[in-house]
């Protein structure tokens, strides 16, 4: 399921080879996006949770930090790791302990 998002996008003029920045009101391109919620119609059930967005939000938008998939996994991993520690859990040092590759 795709959503068409009209947007302003700079481009290269093929005749001159120069970059063209369209005026702000010119929506000259369409970006196709798919949202996580679109998957709900494909599942048999879904669960919603009320969460603190500042603590539990992990945005994925680019291939590089800070909005890449690895950063999102690290953010949520760190959150879940803290929950375990706060509830009295502990981790032993060893080769099977995964700290998200960041310390």
Coordinates of N, CA and C in Angstrom, one line a residue, residues 51-60 69-83:
X51 N 2.6 5.0 25.1 CA 4.0 5.1 25.5 C 4.4 6.6 25.6
X52 N 5.6 6.8 26.2 CA 6.2 8.1 26.2 C 7.0 8.3 24.9
X53 N 6.5 9.1 24.0 CA 7.2 9.3 22.7 C 8.6 9.7 22.8
X54 N 9.0 10.5 23.7 CA 10.4 10.9 23.8 C 11.3 9.8 24.2
X55 N 10.8 8.8 25.0 CA 11.6 7.7 25.4 C 11.6 6.5 24.4
X56 N 10.5 6.3 23.7 CA 10.2 5.1 23.0 C 10.1 5.3 21.5
X57 N 10.5 6.5 21.0 CA 10.4 6.8 19.6 C 11.7 6.5 18.9
X58 N 11.7 5.7 17.9 CA 13.0 5.5 17.1 C 12.7 5.7 15.6
X59 N 13.0 6.8 15.1 CA 12.7 7.2 13.8 C 13.7 6.6 12.8
X60 N 13.2 6.0 11.7 CA 14.0 5.5 10.6 C 13.6 6.3 9.3
X69 N 18.4 2.6 10.6 CA 17.8 1.5 11.2 C 18.6 1.0 12.4
X70 N 20.0 1.1 12.3 CA 20.8 0.6 13.4 C 20.7 1.5 14.6
X71 N 20.5 2.8 14.4 CA 20.3 3.8 15.5 C 19.0 3.5 16.2
X72 N 18.0 3.2 15.4 CA 16.7 2.9 16.0 C 16.7 1.6 16.8
X73 N 17.4 0.6 16.3 CA 17.5 -0.7 17.1 C 18.3 -0.4 18.4
X74 N 19.4 0.4 18.3 CA 20.2 0.7 19.5 C 19.3 1.5 20.5
X75 N 18.5 2.5 20.0 CA 17.6 3.3 20.9 C 16.7 2.4 21.7
X76 N 16.0 1.5 21.0 CA 15.0 0.6 21.6 C 15.7 -0.5 22.5
X77 N 16.9 -0.9 22.0 CA 17.7 -1.9 22.8 C 18.0 -1.3 24.2
X78 N 18.5 0.0 24.1 CA 18.9 0.6 25.3 C 17.7 0.8 26.3
X79 N 16.6 1.1 25.7 CA 15.4 1.3 26.5 C 15.0 0.0 27.2
X80 N 15.0 -1.1 26.4 CA 14.6 -2.4 27.0 C 15.6 -2.9 28.0
X81 N 16.9 -2.7 27.7 CA 18.0 -3.0 28.7 C 17.7 -2.3 30.0
X82 N 17.4 -1.0 29.9 CA 17.1 -0.2 31.2 C 15.9 -0.8 31.9
X83 N 14.9 -1.2 31.2 CA 13.7 -1.8 31.9 C 14.1 -3.0 32.7

